[in-house]
PDB file of C-alpha atoms in Angstrom:
ATOM      1  CA  MET A  14       0.613   4.702  -4.745  1.00 60.00           C
ATOM      2  CA  VAL A  15      -1.949   5.973  -7.075  1.00 53.00           C
ATOM      3  CA  VAL A  16      -5.368   4.049  -7.032  1.00 55.00           C
ATOM      4  CA  PHE A  17      -7.404   4.010 -10.682  1.00 45.00           C
ATOM      5  CA  MET A  18     -10.555   5.073  -9.577  1.00 48.00           C
ATOM      6  CA  ASN A  19     -14.128   4.038 -10.900  1.00 49.00           C
ATOM      7  CA  VAL A  20     -14.847   6.225 -13.960  1.00 47.00           C
ATOM      8  CA  THR A  21     -18.453   4.598 -14.894  1.00 56.00           C
ATOM      9  CA  GLN A  22     -21.439   6.536 -12.848  1.00 64.00           C
ATOM     10  CA  PRO A  23     -19.968   5.472  -9.559  1.00 77.00           C
ATOM     11  CA  SER A  24     -22.241   5.035  -6.863  1.00 93.00           C
ATOM     12  CA  THR A  25     -22.765   7.484  -3.788  1.00 95.00           C
ATOM     13  CA  ARG A  26     -20.921   5.020  -1.553  1.00 96.00           C
ATOM     14  CA  SER A  27     -18.140   4.848  -4.098  1.00 96.00           C
ATOM     15  CA  LYS A  28     -17.878   8.501  -4.719  1.00 97.00           C
ATOM     16  CA  LEU A  29     -17.481   8.757  -0.982  1.00 97.00           C
ATOM     17  CA  LEU A  30     -15.040   6.034  -0.675  1.00 97.00           C
ATOM     18  CA  ASN A  31     -12.888   7.553  -3.345  1.00 97.00           C
ATOM     19  CA  ALA A  32     -13.147  10.879  -1.545  1.00 97.00           C
ATOM     20  CA  ALA A  33     -11.956   9.344   1.636  1.00 97.00           C
ATOM     21  CA  LEU A  34      -8.997   7.846  -0.572  1.00 97.00           C
ATOM     22  CA  GLN A  35      -8.135  11.330  -2.011  1.00 96.00           C
ATOM     23  CA  VAL A  36      -8.563  13.633   1.446  1.00 97.00           C
ATOM     24  CA  VAL A  37      -7.151  10.989   3.925  1.00 97.00           C
ATOM     25  CA  ARG A  38      -4.228  10.812   2.052  1.00 96.00           C
ATOM     26  CA  THR A  39      -3.893  14.397   1.811  1.00 95.00           C
ATOM     27  CA  THR A  40      -5.139  15.879   4.678  1.00 94.00           C
ATOM     28  CA  GLY A  41      -4.748  12.829   7.324  1.00 94.00           C
ATOM     29  CA  PHE A  42      -7.657  10.851   9.211  1.00 95.00           C
ATOM     30  CA  GLU A  43      -8.044  12.819  12.248  1.00 93.00           C
ATOM     31  CA  ALA A  44      -8.076  16.157  10.059  1.00 95.00           C
ATOM     32  CA  THR A  45     -10.662  14.769   7.643  1.00 96.00           C
ATOM     33  CA  THR A  46     -14.199  15.998   8.345  1.00 96.00           C
ATOM     34  CA  VAL A  47     -17.551  14.686   7.059  1.00 97.00           C
ATOM     35  CA  ASP A  48     -18.211  17.866   5.313  1.00 97.00           C
ATOM     36  CA  GLU A  49     -14.999  17.791   3.238  1.00 97.00           C
ATOM     37  CA  LEU A  50     -15.775  14.168   2.319  1.00 97.00           C
ATOM     38  CA  CYS A  51     -18.827  15.017   0.833  1.00 97.00           C
ATOM     39  CA  ARG A  52     -17.815  18.178  -0.296  1.00 97.00           C
ATOM     40  CA  THR A  53     -15.101  16.191  -2.623  1.00 97.00           C
ATOM     41  CA  ALA A  54     -17.689  13.247  -3.551  1.00 97.00           C
ATOM     42  CA  GLY A  55     -20.360  15.888  -4.596  1.00 97.00           C
ATOM     43  CA  VAL A  56     -22.761  14.454  -2.027  1.00 97.00           C
ATOM     44  CA  THR A  57     -25.023  15.873   0.783  1.00 96.00           C
ATOM     45  CA  LYS A  58     -24.222  15.123   4.282  1.00 96.00           C
ATOM     46  CA  GLY A  59     -27.644  13.073   4.661  1.00 96.00           C
ATOM     47  CA  ALA A  60     -26.493  10.928   1.977  1.00 96.00           C
ATOM     48  CA  PHE A  61     -23.108  10.293   3.585  1.00 96.00           C
ATOM     49  CA  PHE A  62     -25.080   8.911   6.974  1.00 97.00           C
ATOM     50  CA  HIS A  63     -27.484   6.982   5.026  1.00 96.00           C
ATOM     51  CA  HIS A  64     -24.208   4.782   3.953  1.00 96.00           C
ATOM     52  CA  PHE A  65     -21.863   5.132   6.860  1.00 97.00           C
ATOM     53  CA  LYS A  66     -23.024   5.673  10.663  1.00 96.00           C
ATOM     54  CA  SER A  67     -19.913   7.382  11.336  1.00 96.00           C
ATOM     55  CA  LYS A  68     -16.646   8.848   9.761  1.00 96.00           C
ATOM     56  CA  GLU A  69     -14.926   5.475  11.643  1.00 96.00           C
ATOM     57  CA  GLU A  70     -17.156   3.392   9.731  1.00 97.00           C
ATOM     58  CA  LEU A  71     -16.279   5.205   6.542  1.00 97.00           C
ATOM     59  CA  GLY A  72     -12.543   4.466   7.502  1.00 97.00           C
ATOM     60  CA  VAL A  73     -13.216   0.963   8.106  1.00 97.00           C
ATOM     61  CA  GLU A  74     -14.541   0.555   4.738  1.00 97.00           C
ATOM     62  CA  ALA A  75     -12.402   2.771   2.995  1.00 98.00           C
ATOM     63  CA  THR A  76      -9.393   0.416   4.151  1.00 98.00           C
ATOM     64  CA  ARG A  77     -11.062  -2.712   2.865  1.00 97.00           C
ATOM     65  CA  TYR A  78     -12.019  -0.516  -0.474  1.00 97.00           C
ATOM     66  CA  TRP A  79      -8.213   0.211  -0.862  1.00 97.00           C
ATOM     67  CA  THR A  80      -7.342  -3.126  -0.348  1.00 97.00           C
ATOM     68  CA  GLU A  81      -9.698  -4.529  -3.006  1.00 97.00           C
ATOM     69  CA  MET A  82      -8.673  -1.541  -5.253  1.00 96.00           C
ATOM     70  CA  THR A  83      -4.954  -2.147  -5.167  1.00 97.00           C
ATOM     71  CA  GLY A  84      -4.844  -5.736  -4.860  1.00 97.00           C
ATOM     72  CA  ALA A  85      -6.551  -5.597  -8.529  1.00 97.00           C
ATOM     73  CA  MET A  86      -4.083  -3.608  -9.596  1.00 96.00           C
ATOM     74  CA  PHE A  87      -0.898  -5.618  -8.526  1.00 97.00           C
ATOM     75  CA  ALA A  88      -2.851  -8.728  -9.545  1.00 97.00           C
ATOM     76  CA  ALA A  89      -2.826  -7.185 -13.101  1.00 97.00           C
ATOM     77  CA  ALA A  90       0.642  -5.648 -12.882  1.00 97.00           C
ATOM     78  CA  SER A  91       3.580  -7.034 -15.414  1.00 97.00           C
ATOM     79  CA  TYR A  92       5.728  -8.182 -12.818  1.00 97.00           C
ATOM     80  CA  HIS A  93       3.821 -11.703 -12.930  1.00 97.00           C
ATOM     81  CA  GLU A  94       4.433 -12.375 -16.407  1.00 97.00           C
ATOM     82  CA  PHE A  95       8.144 -13.416 -15.540  1.00 97.00           C
ATOM     83  CA  GLU A  96       8.779 -17.148 -15.164  1.00 97.00           C
ATOM     84  CA  ASP A  97      11.260 -17.004 -12.402  1.00 95.00           C
ATOM     85  CA  PRO A  98       9.779 -16.008  -9.200  1.00 97.00           C
ATOM     86  CA  LEU A  99      12.951 -14.106  -8.257  1.00 97.00           C
ATOM     87  CA  ASP A 100      12.591 -12.030 -11.225  1.00 95.00           C
ATOM     88  CA  GLN A 101       9.057 -11.422 -10.560  1.00 97.00           C
ATOM     89  CA  LEU A 102       9.848 -10.408  -6.952  1.00 97.00           C
ATOM     90  CA  ILE A 103      12.790  -8.112  -8.376  1.00 97.00           C
ATOM     91  CA  ALA A 104      10.136  -6.459 -10.885  1.00 97.00           C
ATOM     92  CA  TYR A 105       7.364  -5.950  -8.018  1.00 98.00           C
ATOM     93  CA  VAL A 106      10.209  -3.943  -6.160  1.00 97.00           C
ATOM     94  CA  ASP A 107      10.632  -1.646  -9.702  1.00 97.00           C
ATOM     95  CA  PHE A 108       6.984  -1.151  -9.977  1.00 98.00           C
ATOM     96  CA  ARG A 109       6.483  -0.157  -6.379  1.00 97.00           C
ATOM     97  CA  ARG A 110       9.328   2.368  -7.450  1.00 97.00           C
ATOM     98  CA  GLN A 111       7.436   3.319 -10.735  1.00 96.00           C
ATOM     99  CA  LEU A 112       4.440   3.998  -8.767  1.00 96.00           C
ATOM    100  CA  LEU A 113       6.154   7.259  -7.455  1.00 96.00           C
ATOM    101  CA  GLU A 114       6.924   8.696 -11.011  1.00 92.00           C
ATOM    102  CA  ASP A 115       5.072  11.869 -11.561  1.00 87.00           C
ATOM    103  CA  HIS A 116       2.549  12.066  -8.731  1.00 92.00           C
ATOM    104  CA  SER A 117       2.156  14.168  -5.835  1.00 94.00           C
ATOM    105  CA  ILE A 118       3.278  12.777  -2.152  1.00 96.00           C
ATOM    106  CA  PRO A 119      -0.494  12.008  -1.402  1.00 94.00           C
ATOM    107  CA  GLU A 120      -1.265  10.162  -4.789  1.00 94.00           C
ATOM    108  CA  ALA A 121       1.656   8.088  -4.672  1.00 95.00           C
ATOM    109  CA  THR A 122       1.322   6.993  -0.524  1.00 94.00           C
ATOM    110  CA  CYS A 123      -0.605   4.418   1.254  1.00 96.00           C
ATOM    111  CA  LEU A 124      -3.971   5.078   2.825  1.00 97.00           C
ATOM    112  CA  LEU A 125      -3.196   2.452   5.223  1.00 97.00           C
ATOM    113  CA  GLY A 126       0.147   3.752   6.245  1.00 96.00           C
ATOM    114  CA  THR A 127      -1.455   6.974   6.442  1.00 95.00           C
ATOM    115  CA  MET A 128      -4.174   5.998   8.787  1.00 96.00           C
ATOM    116  CA  VAL A 129      -2.383   3.505  11.246  1.00 96.00           C
ATOM    117  CA  GLN A 130       0.110   6.395  11.850  1.00 94.00           C
ATOM    118  CA  GLU A 131      -2.592   8.315  13.637  1.00 93.00           C
ATOM    119  CA  THR A 132      -4.902   5.796  14.907  1.00 93.00           C
ATOM    120  CA  TYR A 133      -2.712   3.008  16.348  1.00 93.00           C
ATOM    121  CA  SER A 134      -3.194   4.100  19.785  1.00 94.00           C
ATOM    122  CA  SER A 135      -6.412   6.233  19.400  1.00 93.00           C
ATOM    123  CA  ASN A 136      -8.609   3.693  17.500  1.00 95.00           C
ATOM    124  CA  PRO A 137      -8.123   0.062  17.834  1.00 96.00           C
ATOM    125  CA  VAL A 138     -10.659  -0.641  15.172  1.00 96.00           C
ATOM    126  CA  LEU A 139      -8.991   1.374  12.573  1.00 97.00           C
ATOM    127  CA  ARG A 140      -5.603   0.110  13.532  1.00 97.00           C
ATOM    128  CA  GLU A 141      -6.930  -3.620  13.130  1.00 97.00           C
ATOM    129  CA  ALA A 142      -8.378  -2.484   9.618  1.00 97.00           C
ATOM    130  CA  CYS A 143      -5.207  -1.315   8.418  1.00 97.00           C
ATOM    131  CA  ARG A 144      -3.201  -3.987   9.734  1.00 97.00           C
ATOM    132  CA  ILE A 145      -5.515  -6.389   7.476  1.00 97.00           C
ATOM    133  CA  GLY A 146      -4.709  -4.690   4.451  1.00 97.00           C
ATOM    134  CA  ILE A 147      -1.239  -4.299   5.080  1.00 98.00           C
ATOM    135  CA  GLU A 148      -0.832  -8.130   5.584  1.00 97.00           C
ATOM    136  CA  THR A 149      -2.942  -8.957   3.038  1.00 97.00           C
ATOM    137  CA  HIS A 150      -0.857  -7.455   0.365  1.00 98.00           C
ATOM    138  CA  ALA A 151       2.310  -8.521   2.281  1.00 98.00           C
ATOM    139  CA  GLY A 152       0.775 -12.136   1.607  1.00 98.00           C
ATOM    140  CA  THR A 153       0.687 -12.052  -1.953  1.00 98.00           C
ATOM    141  CA  ILE A 154       4.261 -11.189  -1.957  1.00 98.00           C
ATOM    142  CA  ALA A 155       5.276 -13.975   0.470  1.00 98.00           C
ATOM    143  CA  GLU A 156       4.072 -16.353  -1.739  1.00 98.00           C
ATOM    144  CA  ILE A 157       6.064 -15.057  -4.271  1.00 98.00           C
ATOM    145  CA  ILE A 158       9.151 -14.890  -2.305  1.00 98.00           C
ATOM    146  CA  ALA A 159       8.620 -18.585  -1.195  1.00 98.00           C
ATOM    147  CA  ALA A 160       8.585 -19.564  -4.602  1.00 97.00           C
ATOM    148  CA  ALA A 161      11.986 -17.578  -5.090  1.00 97.00           C
ATOM    149  CA  LYS A 162      13.698 -18.895  -1.987  1.00 97.00           C
ATOM    150  CA  SER A 163      12.285 -22.503  -3.076  1.00 97.00           C
ATOM    151  CA  ARG A 164      14.390 -22.431  -5.988  1.00 95.00           C
ATOM    152  CA  HIS A 165      17.392 -20.096  -5.298  1.00 95.00           C
ATOM    153  CA  ALA A 166      17.966 -20.210  -1.512  1.00 93.00           C
ATOM    154  CA  PRO A 167      16.114 -23.098  -0.055  1.00 94.00           C
ATOM    155  CA  LYS A 168      18.812 -23.329   3.054  1.00 93.00           C
ATOM    156  CA  ALA A 169      18.531 -19.672   3.821  1.00 93.00           C
ATOM    157  CA  SER A 170      17.178 -19.297   7.399  1.00 95.00           C
ATOM    158  CA  TRP A 171      14.669 -16.359   7.077  1.00 96.00           C
ATOM    159  CA  SER A 172      11.486 -16.802   6.203  1.00 97.00           C
ATOM    160  CA  ALA A 173       9.404 -15.680   2.973  1.00 98.00           C
ATOM    161  CA  GLU A 174       6.796 -13.681   5.547  1.00 98.00           C
ATOM    162  CA  GLY A 175       9.541 -12.118   7.532  1.00 98.00           C
ATOM    163  CA  LEU A 176      10.910 -10.528   4.191  1.00 98.00           C
ATOM    164  CA  ALA A 177       7.527  -9.762   2.675  1.00 98.00           C
ATOM    165  CA  LEU A 178       6.751  -7.936   5.890  1.00 98.00           C
ATOM    166  CA  HIS A 179      10.045  -6.330   5.397  1.00 98.00           C
ATOM    167  CA  THR A 180       9.352  -4.810   2.180  1.00 98.00           C
ATOM    168  CA  GLN A 181       6.457  -3.377   3.327  1.00 98.00           C
ATOM    169  CA  ALA A 182       8.284  -1.760   6.234  1.00 97.00           C
ATOM    170  CA  VAL A 183      10.775  -0.023   3.795  1.00 98.00           C
ATOM    171  CA  ILE A 184       8.275   1.378   1.524  1.00 98.00           C
ATOM    172  CA  GLN A 185       5.916   2.773   4.361  1.00 97.00           C
ATOM    173  CA  GLY A 186       8.970   4.171   5.991  1.00 97.00           C
ATOM    174  CA  ALA A 187       9.761   5.586   2.369  1.00 97.00           C
ATOM    175  CA  PHE A 188       6.470   7.231   2.397  1.00 97.00           C
ATOM    176  CA  ILE A 189       7.219   8.655   5.839  1.00 96.00           C
ATOM    177  CA  LEU A 190      10.511  10.443   4.788  1.00 97.00           C
ATOM    178  CA  ALA A 191       9.007  11.556   1.708  1.00 97.00           C
ATOM    179  CA  LYS A 192       6.552  13.521   3.711  1.00 96.00           C
ATOM    180  CA  ALA A 193       9.084  14.693   6.100  1.00 96.00           C
ATOM    181  CA  ARG A 194      11.243  16.161   3.382  1.00 97.00           C
ATOM    182  CA  ASP A 195       8.159  16.845   0.642  1.00 96.00           C
ATOM    183  CA  ASP A 196      10.274  14.796  -1.805  1.00 96.00           C
ATOM    184  CA  LEU A 197       9.484  11.942  -3.285  1.00 96.00           C
ATOM    185  CA  SER A 198      12.939  11.235  -4.515  1.00 96.00           C
ATOM    186  CA  ILE A 199      13.831   9.865  -0.986  1.00 97.00           C
ATOM    187  CA  ALA A 200      11.241   7.251  -1.320  1.00 97.00           C
ATOM    188  CA  ALA A 201      12.336   6.064  -4.881  1.00 97.00           C
ATOM    189  CA  ASP A 202      16.034   5.696  -3.416  1.00 98.00           C
ATOM    190  CA  SER A 203      14.774   4.034  -0.355  1.00 98.00           C
ATOM    191  CA  ILE A 204      13.005   1.284  -2.682  1.00 98.00           C
ATOM    192  CA  LEU A 205      16.240   1.006  -4.686  1.00 97.00           C
ATOM    193  CA  HIS A 206      18.083   0.122  -1.598  1.00 98.00           C
ATOM    194  CA  LEU A 207      15.229  -2.561  -1.054  1.00 98.00           C
ATOM    195  CA  ARG A 208      16.276  -4.038  -4.508  1.00 96.00           C
ATOM    196  CA  ARG A 209      19.620  -4.281  -3.753  1.00 95.00           C
ATOM    197  CA  TYR A 210      19.067  -5.787  -0.284  1.00 97.00           C
ATOM    198  CA  ILE A 211      16.916  -8.762  -1.806  1.00 97.00           C
ATOM    199  CA  GLU A 212      19.624  -9.265  -4.748  1.00 95.00           C
ATOM    200  CA  LEU A 213      22.542  -9.610  -2.197  1.00 95.00           C
ATOM    201  CA  LEU A 214      20.040 -11.764   0.071  1.00 94.00           C
ATOM    202  CA  PHE A 215      19.520 -14.269  -2.893  1.00 92.00           C
ATOM    203  CA  HIS A 216      23.098 -13.982  -4.221  1.00 76.00           C
ATOM    204  CA  TYR A 217      24.628 -15.277  -0.890  1.00 40.00           C
ATOM    205  CA  GLY A 218      21.717 -17.775  -0.337  1.00 42.00           C
ATOM    206  CA  LYS A 219      22.124 -18.011   3.390  1.00 46.00           C
ATOM    207  CA  GLU A 220      23.250 -15.714   6.343  1.00 41.00           C
ATOM    208  CA  GLU A 221      26.539 -16.250   7.574  1.00 38.00           C
TER     209      GLU A 221
END
């Protein structure tokens, strides 16, 4: 997923956080070194440890930074312009697919998904930080789904929260497939299937 970085004289801390978003999505958290982060950010190792006690602390802060940056991007996205929340939801899925266009796999994929796959067992602190970030975004989608469900499928037995988490599971899984094949087109296809699923779910209104 593309994130718009600071372009007006970022602070040393912002440089390091932006470097983390870039390097971790390219090489993974475990393989990322403090030296590489400093080199990418264009700062000294002393500057790194002035702002962060460890790579883990930077990782946790990077998840918060990612959530803040992407949250602002999604909040400003055009899918909010639709009056009908179901149209908003479909347009959100289309927007996620559009984010894959003309970008490399690291640029298109999610920092949180990349990190949690590596650290879910070895680093509970990072796992929790990633969970919070993923579920924070899912919560904003759940609000749209809840409004769409109230209007179009009020008797459906499934929950808005469950469907919101499912959208994130499909998108994160799509990134994994793209990495496995070294081809983003499979991710685009998976997200298109998600769109079809949502359309069918709301068309029938309730599970049989």
